[in-house]
């Protein structure tokens, strides 16, 4: 029973990196380094904020979008980087997707369309509907829909301005 209730998060990214044994003869460590690895680490740590377990970068999405179902989650700038990236939740293999999940993603992404156009009331309506559809993720402390409900409420009271590019700044590693 414990195995079935275990939870984990993973951040996936692909690209160039350096891997191998590093260190001295006295203390050797097999590791990997590079921007690709750093982004994957940032994705893993930020997955909790969105209430997702599989958080992937745009490179993974582009390489595997024909095989898997993804939910576009956000356009973020991770701490320590100047260039924003699109991030996705890896939901399931294409042949395992159910109608409920596909409909949830559709409603959520419609909410995102309104969010990026600063149409806060319309976005809120879609995210609230999506939140009601996220009930099959019972072990999550939060959901992507709840995150965007909170953001829309905040932006409705304090609009980001006409030059807002939709990028969410991640403030922690």
GROMACS .gro file of C-alpha atoms in nm:
model
  173
    1UNK     CA    1   0.000   0.000   0.000
    2UNK     CA    2   0.289   0.237   0.075
    3UNK     CA    3   0.428   0.194  -0.275
    4UNK     CA    4   0.099   0.305  -0.434
    5UNK     CA    5   0.084   0.620  -0.222
    6UNK     CA    6   0.444   0.726  -0.289
    7UNK     CA    7   0.484   1.058  -0.466
    8UNK     CA    8   0.776   1.196  -0.660
    9UNK     CA    9   0.849   1.491  -0.884
   10UNK     CA   10   1.072   1.501  -1.186
   11UNK     CA   11   1.197   1.779  -1.410
   12UNK     CA   12   1.282   1.674  -1.764
   13UNK     CA   13   1.487   1.864  -2.017
   14UNK     CA   14   1.711   1.762  -2.304
   15UNK     CA   15   2.008   1.921  -2.472
   16UNK     CA   16   2.384   1.946  -2.449
   17UNK     CA   17   2.557   1.876  -2.120
   18UNK     CA   18   2.883   1.748  -1.977
   19UNK     CA   19   2.872   1.410  -1.802
   20UNK     CA   20   3.139   1.195  -1.649
   21UNK     CA   21   3.362   1.135  -1.352
   22UNK     CA   22   3.471   1.463  -1.199
   23UNK     CA   23   3.700   1.535  -0.912
   24UNK     CA   24   4.033   1.397  -0.801
   25UNK     CA   25   4.170   1.047  -0.757
   26UNK     CA   26   4.085   1.071  -0.388
   27UNK     CA   27   3.727   1.176  -0.442
   28UNK     CA   28   3.554   1.103  -0.771
   29UNK     CA   29   3.192   1.178  -0.849
   30UNK     CA   30   3.000   1.083  -1.162
   31UNK     CA   31   2.781   1.383  -1.240
   32UNK     CA   32   2.646   1.606  -1.511
   33UNK     CA   33   2.666   1.981  -1.561
   34UNK     CA   34   2.537   2.250  -1.794
   35UNK     CA   35   2.239   2.473  -1.867
   36UNK     CA   36   2.030   2.172  -1.970
   37UNK     CA   37   2.087   2.006  -1.633
   38UNK     CA   38   2.028   2.329  -1.442
   39UNK     CA   39   1.692   2.385  -1.613
   40UNK     CA   40   1.585   2.026  -1.539
   41UNK     CA   41   1.672   2.083  -1.171
   42UNK     CA   42   1.473   2.409  -1.166
   43UNK     CA   43   1.177   2.232  -1.327
   44UNK     CA   44   1.184   1.958  -1.066
   45UNK     CA   45   1.191   2.203  -0.777
   46UNK     CA   46   0.917   2.424  -0.925
   47UNK     CA   47   0.684   2.132  -1.004
   48UNK     CA   48   0.557   2.144  -0.646
   49UNK     CA   49   0.436   2.503  -0.690
   50UNK     CA   50   0.205   2.387  -0.970
   51UNK     CA   51   0.101   2.064  -0.801
   52UNK     CA   52   0.240   1.845  -1.081
   53UNK     CA   53   0.472   1.547  -1.076
   54UNK     CA   54   0.616   1.551  -1.428
   55UNK     CA   55   0.734   1.896  -1.532
   56UNK     CA   56   0.905   1.922  -1.870
   57UNK     CA   57   1.076   2.186  -2.077
   58UNK     CA   58   0.995   2.284  -2.432
   59UNK     CA   59   1.274   2.065  -2.577
   60UNK     CA   60   1.119   1.748  -2.435
   61UNK     CA   61   0.774   1.858  -2.549
   62UNK     CA   62   0.893   1.918  -2.906
   63UNK     CA   63   1.070   1.581  -2.921
   64UNK     CA   64   0.782   1.373  -2.782
   65UNK     CA   65   0.455   1.561  -2.850
   66UNK     CA   66   0.339   1.296  -3.097
   67UNK     CA   67   0.369   1.020  -2.837
   68UNK     CA   68   0.244   1.187  -2.519
   69UNK     CA   69  -0.030   1.417  -2.393
   70UNK     CA   70   0.101   1.739  -2.242
   71UNK     CA   71  -0.064   2.031  -2.070
   72UNK     CA   72   0.101   2.365  -2.141
   73UNK     CA   73   0.137   2.523  -1.798
   74UNK     CA   74   0.329   2.846  -1.816
   75UNK     CA   75   0.591   3.067  -1.970
   76UNK     CA   76   0.853   3.108  -1.696
   77UNK     CA   77   1.189   3.262  -1.633
   78UNK     CA   78   1.378   3.047  -1.386
   79UNK     CA   79   1.613   3.197  -1.130
   80UNK     CA   80   1.955   3.266  -1.274
   81UNK     CA   81   1.842   3.275  -1.639
   82UNK     CA   82   1.751   3.563  -1.870
   83UNK     CA   83   1.554   3.370  -2.131
   84UNK     CA   84   1.201   3.250  -2.048
   85UNK     CA   85   1.095   2.895  -2.135
   86UNK     CA   86   0.764   2.723  -2.197
   87UNK     CA   87   0.690   2.449  -1.945
   88UNK     CA   88   0.449   2.158  -1.965
   89UNK     CA   89   0.300   1.886  -1.752
   90UNK     CA   90   0.354   1.540  -1.896
   91UNK     CA   91   0.007   1.390  -1.849
   92UNK     CA   92   0.005   1.049  -2.017
   93UNK     CA   93   0.091   0.845  -2.321
   94UNK     CA   94  -0.139   0.933  -2.613
   95UNK     CA   95  -0.296   0.587  -2.618
   96UNK     CA   96  -0.376   0.607  -2.243
   97UNK     CA   97  -0.555   0.943  -2.242
   98UNK     CA   98  -0.916   0.948  -2.127
   99UNK     CA   99  -1.181   1.199  -2.236
  100UNK     CA  100  -1.194   1.359  -1.891
  101UNK     CA  101  -0.824   1.448  -1.905
  102UNK     CA  102  -0.844   1.572  -2.264
  103UNK     CA  103  -1.140   1.796  -2.173
  104UNK     CA  104  -0.960   1.925  -1.863
  105UNK     CA  105  -0.661   2.027  -2.075
  106UNK     CA  106  -0.887   2.198  -2.329
  107UNK     CA  107  -1.068   2.404  -2.063
  108UNK     CA  108  -0.740   2.489  -1.887
  109UNK     CA  109  -0.573   2.603  -2.210
  110UNK     CA  110  -0.877   2.817  -2.296
  111UNK     CA  111  -0.824   2.979  -1.956
  112UNK     CA  112  -0.460   3.040  -2.045
  113UNK     CA  113  -0.562   3.211  -2.370
  114UNK     CA  114  -0.772   3.460  -2.171
  115UNK     CA  115  -0.499   3.491  -1.907
  116UNK     CA  116  -0.237   3.597  -2.162
  117UNK     CA  117  -0.486   3.848  -2.307
  118UNK     CA  118  -0.541   3.988  -1.954
  119UNK     CA  119  -0.909   3.895  -1.963
  120UNK     CA  120  -0.911   3.804  -1.596
  121UNK     CA  121  -1.285   3.730  -1.550
  122UNK     CA  122  -1.297   3.498  -1.853
  123UNK     CA  123  -0.974   3.331  -1.746
  124UNK     CA  124  -1.108   3.283  -1.392
  125UNK     CA  125  -1.425   3.120  -1.524
  126UNK     CA  126  -1.223   2.867  -1.723
  127UNK     CA  127  -0.974   2.796  -1.445
  128UNK     CA  128  -1.256   2.746  -1.193
  129UNK     CA  129  -1.423   2.502  -1.431
  130UNK     CA  130  -1.089   2.324  -1.483
  131UNK     CA  131  -1.032   2.314  -1.106
  132UNK     CA  132  -1.357   2.119  -1.070
  133UNK     CA  133  -1.227   1.872  -1.329
  134UNK     CA  134  -0.895   1.815  -1.150
  135UNK     CA  135  -1.064   1.593  -0.890
  136UNK     CA  136  -0.900   1.277  -1.023
  137UNK     CA  137  -0.563   1.410  -0.897
  138UNK     CA  138  -0.666   1.354  -0.535
  139UNK     CA  139  -0.318   1.340  -0.385
  140UNK     CA  140  -0.217   1.690  -0.500
  141UNK     CA  141  -0.194   1.973  -0.247
  142UNK     CA  142  -0.259   2.225  -0.523
  143UNK     CA  143  -0.336   2.215  -0.894
  144UNK     CA  144  -0.231   2.421  -1.193
  145UNK     CA  145  -0.587   2.558  -1.207
  146UNK     CA  146  -0.566   2.674  -0.845
  147UNK     CA  147  -0.234   2.847  -0.920
  148UNK     CA  148  -0.391   3.043  -1.205
  149UNK     CA  149  -0.706   3.123  -1.009
  150UNK     CA  150  -0.481   3.286  -0.749
  151UNK     CA  151  -0.281   3.472  -1.015
  152UNK     CA  152  -0.590   3.596  -1.199
  153UNK     CA  153  -0.735   3.726  -0.874
  154UNK     CA  154  -0.408   3.904  -0.798
  155UNK     CA  155  -0.378   4.051  -1.150
  156UNK     CA  156  -0.742   4.157  -1.148
  157UNK     CA  157  -0.670   4.372  -0.841
  158UNK     CA  158  -0.320   4.476  -0.958
  159UNK     CA  159  -0.300   4.456  -1.340
  160UNK     CA  160   0.048   4.385  -1.478
  161UNK     CA  161   0.033   4.660  -1.742
  162UNK     CA  162   0.008   4.680  -2.119
  163UNK     CA  163   0.370   4.576  -2.179
  164UNK     CA  164   0.328   4.251  -1.980
  165UNK     CA  165   0.468   3.957  -2.176
  166UNK     CA  166   0.302   3.684  -1.967
  167UNK     CA  167   0.630   3.555  -1.827
  168UNK     CA  168   0.614   3.437  -1.466
  169UNK     CA  169   0.935   3.500  -1.275
  170UNK     CA  170   1.043   3.203  -1.063
  171UNK     CA  171   1.206   3.351  -0.755
  172UNK     CA  172   1.355   3.039  -0.598
  173UNK     CA  173   1.572   2.750  -0.711
   0.00000   0.00000   0.00000
